PDB file of C-alpha atoms in Angstrom:
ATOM      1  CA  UNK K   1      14.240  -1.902 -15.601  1.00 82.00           C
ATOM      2  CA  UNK K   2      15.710   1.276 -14.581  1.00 87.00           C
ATOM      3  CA  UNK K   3      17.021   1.435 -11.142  1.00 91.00           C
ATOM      4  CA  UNK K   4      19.117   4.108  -9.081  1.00 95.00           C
ATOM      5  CA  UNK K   5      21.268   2.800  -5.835  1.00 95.00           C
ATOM      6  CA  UNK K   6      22.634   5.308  -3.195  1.00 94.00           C
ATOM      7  CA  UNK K   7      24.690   4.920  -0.355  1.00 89.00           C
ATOM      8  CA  UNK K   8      22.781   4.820   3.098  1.00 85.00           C
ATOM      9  CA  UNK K   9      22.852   7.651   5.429  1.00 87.00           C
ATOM     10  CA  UNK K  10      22.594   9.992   7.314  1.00 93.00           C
ATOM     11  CA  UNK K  11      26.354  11.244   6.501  1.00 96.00           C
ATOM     12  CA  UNK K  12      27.624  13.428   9.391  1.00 96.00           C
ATOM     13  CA  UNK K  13      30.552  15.290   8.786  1.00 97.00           C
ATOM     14  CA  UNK K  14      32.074  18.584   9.909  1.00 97.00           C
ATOM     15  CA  UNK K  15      32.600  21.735   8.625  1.00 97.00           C
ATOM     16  CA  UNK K  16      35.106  21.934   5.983  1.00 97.00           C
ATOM     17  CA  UNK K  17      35.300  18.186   5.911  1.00 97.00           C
ATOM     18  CA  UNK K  18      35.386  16.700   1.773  1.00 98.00           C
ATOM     19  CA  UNK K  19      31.998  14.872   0.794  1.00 97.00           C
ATOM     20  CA  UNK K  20      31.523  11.761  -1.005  1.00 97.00           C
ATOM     21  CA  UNK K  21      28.069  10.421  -1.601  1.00 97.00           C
ATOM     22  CA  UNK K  22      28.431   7.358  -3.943  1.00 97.00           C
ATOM     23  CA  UNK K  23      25.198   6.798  -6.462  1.00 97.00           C
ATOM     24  CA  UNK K  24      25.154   3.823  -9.224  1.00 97.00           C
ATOM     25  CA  UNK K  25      22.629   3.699 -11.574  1.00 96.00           C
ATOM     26  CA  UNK K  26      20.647   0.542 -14.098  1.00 95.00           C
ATOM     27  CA  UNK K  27      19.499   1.697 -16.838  1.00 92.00           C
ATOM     28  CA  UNK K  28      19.190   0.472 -20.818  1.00 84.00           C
ATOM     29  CA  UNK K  29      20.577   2.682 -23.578  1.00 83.00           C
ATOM     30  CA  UNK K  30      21.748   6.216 -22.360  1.00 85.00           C
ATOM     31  CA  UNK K  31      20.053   7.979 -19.394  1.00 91.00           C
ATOM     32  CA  UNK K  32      20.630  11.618 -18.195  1.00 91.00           C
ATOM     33  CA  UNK K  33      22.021  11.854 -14.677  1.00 94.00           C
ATOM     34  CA  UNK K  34      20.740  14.157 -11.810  1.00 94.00           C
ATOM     35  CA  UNK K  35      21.580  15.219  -8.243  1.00 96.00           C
ATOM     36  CA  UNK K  36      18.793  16.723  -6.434  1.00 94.00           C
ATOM     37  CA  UNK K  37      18.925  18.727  -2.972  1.00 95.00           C
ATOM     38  CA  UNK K  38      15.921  18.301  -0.715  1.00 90.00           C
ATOM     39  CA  UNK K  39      15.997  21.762   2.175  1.00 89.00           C
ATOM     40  CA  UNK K  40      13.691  20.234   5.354  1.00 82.00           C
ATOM     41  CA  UNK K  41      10.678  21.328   4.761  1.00 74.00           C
ATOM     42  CA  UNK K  42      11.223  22.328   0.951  1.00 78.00           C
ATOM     43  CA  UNK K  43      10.714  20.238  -2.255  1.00 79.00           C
ATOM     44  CA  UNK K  44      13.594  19.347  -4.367  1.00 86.00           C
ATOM     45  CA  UNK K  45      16.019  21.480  -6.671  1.00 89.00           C
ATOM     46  CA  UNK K  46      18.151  20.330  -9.553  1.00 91.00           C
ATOM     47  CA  UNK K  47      21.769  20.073  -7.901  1.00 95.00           C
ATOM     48  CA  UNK K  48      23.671  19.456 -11.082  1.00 95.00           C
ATOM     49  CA  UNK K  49      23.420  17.105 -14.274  1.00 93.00           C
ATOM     50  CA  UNK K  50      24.422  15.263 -16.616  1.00 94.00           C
ATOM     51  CA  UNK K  51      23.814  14.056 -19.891  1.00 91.00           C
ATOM     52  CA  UNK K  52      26.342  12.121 -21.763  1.00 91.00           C
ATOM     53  CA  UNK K  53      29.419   9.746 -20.578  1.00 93.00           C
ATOM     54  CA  UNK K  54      32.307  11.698 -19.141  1.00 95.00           C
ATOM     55  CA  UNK K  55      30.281  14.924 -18.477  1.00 95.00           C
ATOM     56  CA  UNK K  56      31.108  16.630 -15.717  1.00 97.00           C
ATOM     57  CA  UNK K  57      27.706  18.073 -13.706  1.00 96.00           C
ATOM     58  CA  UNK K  58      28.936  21.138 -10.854  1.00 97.00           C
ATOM     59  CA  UNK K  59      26.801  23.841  -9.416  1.00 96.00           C
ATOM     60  CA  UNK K  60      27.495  25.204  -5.841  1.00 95.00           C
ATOM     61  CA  UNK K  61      31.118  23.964  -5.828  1.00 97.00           C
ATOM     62  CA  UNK K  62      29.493  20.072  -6.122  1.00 98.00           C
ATOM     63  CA  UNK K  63      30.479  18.240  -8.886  1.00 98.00           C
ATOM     64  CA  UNK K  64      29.323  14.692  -9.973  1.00 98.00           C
ATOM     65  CA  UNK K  65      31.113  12.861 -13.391  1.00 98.00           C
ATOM     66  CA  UNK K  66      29.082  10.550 -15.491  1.00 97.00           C
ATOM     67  CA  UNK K  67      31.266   7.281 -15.352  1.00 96.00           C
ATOM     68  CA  UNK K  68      29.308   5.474 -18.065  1.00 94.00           C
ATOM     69  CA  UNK K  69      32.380   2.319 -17.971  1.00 94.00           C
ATOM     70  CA  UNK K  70      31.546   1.901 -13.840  1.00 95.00           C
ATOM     71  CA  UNK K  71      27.598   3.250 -13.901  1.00 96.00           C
ATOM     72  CA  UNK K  72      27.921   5.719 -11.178  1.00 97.00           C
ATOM     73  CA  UNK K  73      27.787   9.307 -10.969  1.00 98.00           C
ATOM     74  CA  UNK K  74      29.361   9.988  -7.628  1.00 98.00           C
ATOM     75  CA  UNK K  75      28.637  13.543  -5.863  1.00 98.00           C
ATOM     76  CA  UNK K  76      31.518  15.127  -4.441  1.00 98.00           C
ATOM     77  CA  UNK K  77      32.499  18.492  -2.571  1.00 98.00           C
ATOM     78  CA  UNK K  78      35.973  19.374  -1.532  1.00 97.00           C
ATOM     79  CA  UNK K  79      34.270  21.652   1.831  1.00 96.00           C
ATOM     80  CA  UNK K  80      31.042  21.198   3.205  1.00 97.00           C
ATOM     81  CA  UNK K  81      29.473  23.710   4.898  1.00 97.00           C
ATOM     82  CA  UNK K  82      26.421  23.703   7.492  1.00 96.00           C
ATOM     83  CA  UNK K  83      24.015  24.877   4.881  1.00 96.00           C
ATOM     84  CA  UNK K  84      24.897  21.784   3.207  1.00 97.00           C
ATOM     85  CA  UNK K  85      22.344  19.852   5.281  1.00 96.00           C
ATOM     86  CA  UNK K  86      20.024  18.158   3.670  1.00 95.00           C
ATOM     87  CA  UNK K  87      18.938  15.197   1.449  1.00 93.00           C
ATOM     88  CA  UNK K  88      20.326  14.318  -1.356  1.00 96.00           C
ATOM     89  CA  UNK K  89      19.055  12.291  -4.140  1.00 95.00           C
ATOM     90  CA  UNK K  90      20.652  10.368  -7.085  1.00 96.00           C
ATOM     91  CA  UNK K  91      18.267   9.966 -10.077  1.00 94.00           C
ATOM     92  CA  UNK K  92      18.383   9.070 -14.153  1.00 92.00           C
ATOM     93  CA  UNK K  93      16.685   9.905 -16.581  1.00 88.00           C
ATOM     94  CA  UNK K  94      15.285   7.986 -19.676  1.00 81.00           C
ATOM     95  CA  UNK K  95      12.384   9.823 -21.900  1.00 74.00           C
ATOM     96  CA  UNK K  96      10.268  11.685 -19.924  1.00 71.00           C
ATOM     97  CA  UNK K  97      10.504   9.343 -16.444  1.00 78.00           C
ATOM     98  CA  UNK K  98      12.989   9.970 -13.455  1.00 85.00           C
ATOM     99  CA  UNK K  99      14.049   7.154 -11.296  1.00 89.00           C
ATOM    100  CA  UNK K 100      15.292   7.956  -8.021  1.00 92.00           C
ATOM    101  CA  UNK K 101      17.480   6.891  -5.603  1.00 93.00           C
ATOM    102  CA  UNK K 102      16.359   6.048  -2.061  1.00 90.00           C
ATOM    103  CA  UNK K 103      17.865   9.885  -1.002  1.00 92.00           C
ATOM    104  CA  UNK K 104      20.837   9.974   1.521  1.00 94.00           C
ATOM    105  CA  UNK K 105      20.996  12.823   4.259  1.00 94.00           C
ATOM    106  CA  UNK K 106      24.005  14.356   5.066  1.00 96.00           C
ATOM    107  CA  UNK K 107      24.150  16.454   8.680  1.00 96.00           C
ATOM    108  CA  UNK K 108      27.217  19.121   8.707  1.00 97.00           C
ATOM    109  CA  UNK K 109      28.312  20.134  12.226  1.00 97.00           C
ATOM    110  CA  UNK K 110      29.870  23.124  13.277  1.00 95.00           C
TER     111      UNK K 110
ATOM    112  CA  UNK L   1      14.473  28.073 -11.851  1.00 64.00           C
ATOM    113  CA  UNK L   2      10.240  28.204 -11.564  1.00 76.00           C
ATOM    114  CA  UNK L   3       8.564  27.455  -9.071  1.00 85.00           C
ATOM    115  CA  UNK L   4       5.689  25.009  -7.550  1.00 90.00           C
ATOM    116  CA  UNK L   5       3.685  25.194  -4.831  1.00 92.00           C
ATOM    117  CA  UNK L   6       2.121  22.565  -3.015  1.00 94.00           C
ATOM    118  CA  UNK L   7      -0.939  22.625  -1.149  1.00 95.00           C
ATOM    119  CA  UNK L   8      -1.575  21.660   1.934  1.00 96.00           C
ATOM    120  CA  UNK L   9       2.066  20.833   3.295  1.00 93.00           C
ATOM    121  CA  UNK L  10       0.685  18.325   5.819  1.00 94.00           C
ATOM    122  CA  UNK L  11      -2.821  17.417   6.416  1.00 97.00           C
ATOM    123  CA  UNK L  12      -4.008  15.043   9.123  1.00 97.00           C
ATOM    124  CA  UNK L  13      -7.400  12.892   8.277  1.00 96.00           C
ATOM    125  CA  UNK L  14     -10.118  10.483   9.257  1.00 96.00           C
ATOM    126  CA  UNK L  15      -9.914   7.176   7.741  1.00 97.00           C
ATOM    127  CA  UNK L  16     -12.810   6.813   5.307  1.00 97.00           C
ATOM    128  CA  UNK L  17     -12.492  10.251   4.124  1.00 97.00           C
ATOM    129  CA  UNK L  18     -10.642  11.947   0.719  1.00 97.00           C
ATOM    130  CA  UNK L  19      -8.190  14.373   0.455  1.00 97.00           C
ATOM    131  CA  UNK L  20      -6.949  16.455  -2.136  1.00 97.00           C
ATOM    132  CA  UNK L  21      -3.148  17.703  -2.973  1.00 97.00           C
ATOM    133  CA  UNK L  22      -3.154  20.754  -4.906  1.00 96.00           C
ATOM    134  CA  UNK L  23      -0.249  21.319  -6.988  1.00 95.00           C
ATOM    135  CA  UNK L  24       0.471  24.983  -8.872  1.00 94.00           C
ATOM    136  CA  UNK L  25       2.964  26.025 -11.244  1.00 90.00           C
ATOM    137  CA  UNK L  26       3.240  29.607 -10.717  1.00 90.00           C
ATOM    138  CA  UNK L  27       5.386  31.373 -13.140  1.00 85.00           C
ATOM    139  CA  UNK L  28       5.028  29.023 -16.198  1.00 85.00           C
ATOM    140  CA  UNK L  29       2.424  27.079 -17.787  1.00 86.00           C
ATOM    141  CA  UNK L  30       2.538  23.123 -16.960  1.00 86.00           C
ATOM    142  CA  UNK L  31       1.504  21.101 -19.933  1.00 85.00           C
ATOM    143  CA  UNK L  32       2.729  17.583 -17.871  1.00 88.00           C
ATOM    144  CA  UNK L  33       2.379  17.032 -13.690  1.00 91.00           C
ATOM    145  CA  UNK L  34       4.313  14.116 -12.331  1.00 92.00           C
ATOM    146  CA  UNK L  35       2.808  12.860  -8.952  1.00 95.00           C
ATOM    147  CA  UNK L  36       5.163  10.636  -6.607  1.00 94.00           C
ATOM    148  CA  UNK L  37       4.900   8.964  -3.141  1.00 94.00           C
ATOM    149  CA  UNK L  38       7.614   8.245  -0.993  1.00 88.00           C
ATOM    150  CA  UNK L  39       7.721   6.116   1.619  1.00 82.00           C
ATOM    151  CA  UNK L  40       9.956   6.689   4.517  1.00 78.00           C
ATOM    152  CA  UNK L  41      13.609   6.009   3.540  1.00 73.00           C
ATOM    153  CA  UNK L  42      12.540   5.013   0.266  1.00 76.00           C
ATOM    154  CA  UNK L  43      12.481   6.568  -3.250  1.00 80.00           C
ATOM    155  CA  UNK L  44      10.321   8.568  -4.583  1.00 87.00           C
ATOM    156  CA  UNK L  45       7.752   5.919  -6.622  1.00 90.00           C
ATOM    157  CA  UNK L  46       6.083   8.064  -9.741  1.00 91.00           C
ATOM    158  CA  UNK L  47       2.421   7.318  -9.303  1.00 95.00           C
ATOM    159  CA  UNK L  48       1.347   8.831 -12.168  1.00 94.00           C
ATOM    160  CA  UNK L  49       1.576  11.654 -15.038  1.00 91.00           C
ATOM    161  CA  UNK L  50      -0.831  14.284 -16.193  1.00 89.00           C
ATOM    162  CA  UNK L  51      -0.771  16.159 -19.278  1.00 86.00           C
ATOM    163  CA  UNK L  52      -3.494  19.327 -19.354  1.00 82.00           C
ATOM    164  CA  UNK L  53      -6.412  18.332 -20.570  1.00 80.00           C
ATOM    165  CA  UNK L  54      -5.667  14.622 -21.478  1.00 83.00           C
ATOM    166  CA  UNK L  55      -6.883  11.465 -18.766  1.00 87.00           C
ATOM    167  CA  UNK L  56      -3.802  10.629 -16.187  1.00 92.00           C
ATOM    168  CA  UNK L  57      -1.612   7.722 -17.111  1.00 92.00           C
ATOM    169  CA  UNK L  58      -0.765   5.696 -14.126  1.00 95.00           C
ATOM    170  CA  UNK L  59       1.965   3.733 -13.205  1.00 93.00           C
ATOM    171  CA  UNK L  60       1.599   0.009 -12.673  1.00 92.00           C
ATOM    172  CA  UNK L  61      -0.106  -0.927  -9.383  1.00 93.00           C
ATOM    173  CA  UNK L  62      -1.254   2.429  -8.490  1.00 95.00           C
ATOM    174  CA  UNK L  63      -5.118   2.550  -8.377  1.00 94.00           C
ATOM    175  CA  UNK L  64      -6.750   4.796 -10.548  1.00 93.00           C
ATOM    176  CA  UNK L  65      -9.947   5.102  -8.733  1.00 94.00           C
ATOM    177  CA  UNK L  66      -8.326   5.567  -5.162  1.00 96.00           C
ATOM    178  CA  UNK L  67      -5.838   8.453  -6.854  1.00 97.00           C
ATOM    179  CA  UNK L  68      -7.754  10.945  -8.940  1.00 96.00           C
ATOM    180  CA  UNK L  69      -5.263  13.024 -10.644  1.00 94.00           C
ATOM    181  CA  UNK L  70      -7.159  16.332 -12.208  1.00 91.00           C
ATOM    182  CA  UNK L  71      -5.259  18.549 -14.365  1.00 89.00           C
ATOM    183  CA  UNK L  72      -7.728  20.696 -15.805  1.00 81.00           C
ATOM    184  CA  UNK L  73      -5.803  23.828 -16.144  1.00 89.00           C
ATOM    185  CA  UNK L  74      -2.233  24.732 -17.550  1.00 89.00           C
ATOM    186  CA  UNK L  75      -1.303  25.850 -13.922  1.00 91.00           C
ATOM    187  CA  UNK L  76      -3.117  22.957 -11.553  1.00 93.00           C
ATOM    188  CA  UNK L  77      -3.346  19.839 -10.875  1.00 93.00           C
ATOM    189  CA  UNK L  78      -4.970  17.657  -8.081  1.00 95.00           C
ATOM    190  CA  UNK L  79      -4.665  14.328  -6.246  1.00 97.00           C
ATOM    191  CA  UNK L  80      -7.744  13.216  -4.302  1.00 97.00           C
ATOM    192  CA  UNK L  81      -6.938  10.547  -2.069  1.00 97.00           C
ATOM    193  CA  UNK L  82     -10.246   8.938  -1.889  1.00 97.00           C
ATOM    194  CA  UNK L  83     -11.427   6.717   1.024  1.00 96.00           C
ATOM    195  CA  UNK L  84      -8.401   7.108   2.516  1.00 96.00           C
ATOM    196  CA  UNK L  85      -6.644   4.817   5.086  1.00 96.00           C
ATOM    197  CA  UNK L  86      -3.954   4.650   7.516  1.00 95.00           C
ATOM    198  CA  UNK L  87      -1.743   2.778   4.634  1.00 94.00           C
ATOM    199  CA  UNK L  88      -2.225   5.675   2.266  1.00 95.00           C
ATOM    200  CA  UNK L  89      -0.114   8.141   4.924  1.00 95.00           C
ATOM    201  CA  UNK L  90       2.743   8.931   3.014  1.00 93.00           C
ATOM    202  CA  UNK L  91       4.525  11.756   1.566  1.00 92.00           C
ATOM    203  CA  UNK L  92       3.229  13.066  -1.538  1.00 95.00           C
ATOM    204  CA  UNK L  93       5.386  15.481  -4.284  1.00 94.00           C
ATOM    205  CA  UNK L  94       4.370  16.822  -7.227  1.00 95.00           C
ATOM    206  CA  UNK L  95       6.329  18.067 -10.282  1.00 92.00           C
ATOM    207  CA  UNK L  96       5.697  20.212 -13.059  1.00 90.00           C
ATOM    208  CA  UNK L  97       7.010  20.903 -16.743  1.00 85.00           C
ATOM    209  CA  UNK L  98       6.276  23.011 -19.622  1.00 78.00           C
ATOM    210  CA  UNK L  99       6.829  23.138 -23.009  1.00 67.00           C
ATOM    211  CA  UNK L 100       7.410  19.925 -25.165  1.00 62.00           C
ATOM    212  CA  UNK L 101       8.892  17.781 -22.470  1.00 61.00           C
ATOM    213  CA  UNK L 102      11.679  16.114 -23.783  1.00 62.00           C
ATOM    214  CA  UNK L 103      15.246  14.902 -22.231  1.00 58.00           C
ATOM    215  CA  UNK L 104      16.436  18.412 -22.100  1.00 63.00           C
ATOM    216  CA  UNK L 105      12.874  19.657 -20.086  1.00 71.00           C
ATOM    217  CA  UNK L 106      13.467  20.594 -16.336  1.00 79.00           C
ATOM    218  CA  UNK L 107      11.021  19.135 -14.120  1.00 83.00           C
ATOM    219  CA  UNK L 108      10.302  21.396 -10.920  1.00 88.00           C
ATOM    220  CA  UNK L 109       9.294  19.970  -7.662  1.00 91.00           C
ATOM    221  CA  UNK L 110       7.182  21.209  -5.131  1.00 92.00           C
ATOM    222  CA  UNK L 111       7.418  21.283  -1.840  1.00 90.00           C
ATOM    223  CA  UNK L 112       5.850  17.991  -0.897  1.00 92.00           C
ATOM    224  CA  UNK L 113       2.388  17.430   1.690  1.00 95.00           C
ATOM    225  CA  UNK L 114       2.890  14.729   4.334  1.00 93.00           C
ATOM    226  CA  UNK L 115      -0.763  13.019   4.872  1.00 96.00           C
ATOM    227  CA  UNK L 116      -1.374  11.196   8.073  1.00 96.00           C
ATOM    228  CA  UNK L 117      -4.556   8.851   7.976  1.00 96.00           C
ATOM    229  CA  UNK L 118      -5.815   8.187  11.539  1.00 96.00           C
TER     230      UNK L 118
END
C-alpha cells in the first residue's frame, strides 16, 4: 500500500537558520506530492505540490522537488522565521485518497 | 483558497453518550467530505468519505455504526460519535472538495475538534 515516512520532531531552530524536513513516500504508479502547514489551533493548508517527477513545488519561499529515482520530496527553506512554527505534514496522493505522514513540528526561536 | 469550518473545536463528554462533528464548506459547494482521526503523533487515518447525497464509504476497520457520517447537504456534513468511550478521544478533521474531484481537486481542511471521552 501507500505509505508516507517523515522525519521525527519537534525541529527547533533559530531565526534565519536553513530548514530541512526530510519526507519519503510508498506508493504504486505515480502519486501527487503535498506539503501541508498545520497553525496551532488551525486546520491544515496546502504548503506546496507536486505532481510529476522532477517538479519543483515552492510557495512562501519553501520549496520541495519530487525525486521520483530516491522517493522523497524533501521540504526545504533557506531562512526560517518565527511564524514558521508549526506542523508540517508530508502526504501523496493517488486518485482521490491522501496518505499522510505522521506530521513533524518545527519550533523557530528568536 | 476556501474555507471549512469545523464545529465544535473541542468538546469534552460522558462515556456512553454521542457526539456530533459538524463540518461546513462555506464559500463553495462540497460534493465529497473526507473525515480523518489522528492519533497523537500519528497520521492522519481517513475514516471515511462522503459524497452529497450518496451512503458514506468507510475505510477498512472503521465502524460504520459507531461513526455516522451525514452529508445531506452540498455545504454539511456530520460525524456522530455514538456511544462514545474514552478510546474514541481523538482528534477529528474534516475536509471538503467540490467539483468533479479528480487528481487536480484541492481538498480543504478544517480546523479540526479534539473530543475527550471521560
Amino acid at each position: 500500500g501507500n505509505s508516507v515516512t517523515q522525519m521525527e520532531g519537534p525541529v527547533t531552530l533559530s531565526e534565519e537558520a536553513f530548514l530541512t524536513i526530510n519526507c519519503t513516500y510508498t506508493a504504486t504508479g505515480y502519486p501527487s506530492l503535498f506539503w501541508y502547514v498545520q497553525y496551532p489551533g488551525e486546520g491544515l493548508q496546502l504548503l506546496l505540490k507536486a505532481t510529476k517527477a522532477d517538479d519543483k513545488g515552492s510557495n512562501k519561499g519553501f520549496e520541495a522537488t519530487y525525486r521520483k529515482e530516491t522517493t522523497s520530496f524533501h521540504l526545504e527553506k533557506g531562512s526560517v522565521q518565527v511564524s514558521d512554527s508549526a506542523v508540517y505534514f508530508c502526504a501523496l496522493r493517488r486518485y482521490s485518497t491522501l496518505t499522510f505522514g505522521k506530521g513533524t513540528m518545527l519550533l523557530v526561536s528568536p | 483558497g476556501a474555507v471549512v469550518s469545523q464545529h465544535p473545536s473541542w468538546v469534552i463528554c460522558k462515556s456512553g453518550t454521542s457526539v456530533k462533528i459538524e463540518c461546513r464548506s462555506l464559500d463553495f459547494q462540497a460534493t465529497t467530505m473526507f473525515w480523518y482521526r489522528q492519533f497523537p503523533k500519528q497520521s492522519l487515518m481517513l475514516m471515511a468519505t462522503s459524497n452529497e447525497g450518496s451512503k458514506a464509504t468507510y475505510e477498512q476497520g472503521v465502524e460504520k455504526d459507531k461513526f455516522l457520517i451525514n452529508h445531506a447537504s452540498l455545504t454539511l456534513s456530520t460525524l456522530t460519535v455514538t456511544s462514545a468511550h474514552p478510546e474514541d478521544s481523538s482528534f477529528y478533521i474534516c475536509s471538503a472538495a467540490g467539483g468533479a474531484f479528480d487528481m487536480n481537486t484541492e481538498a480543504f481542511f478544517g480546523q479540526g475538534t479534539r473530543l475527550t471521552v471521560v
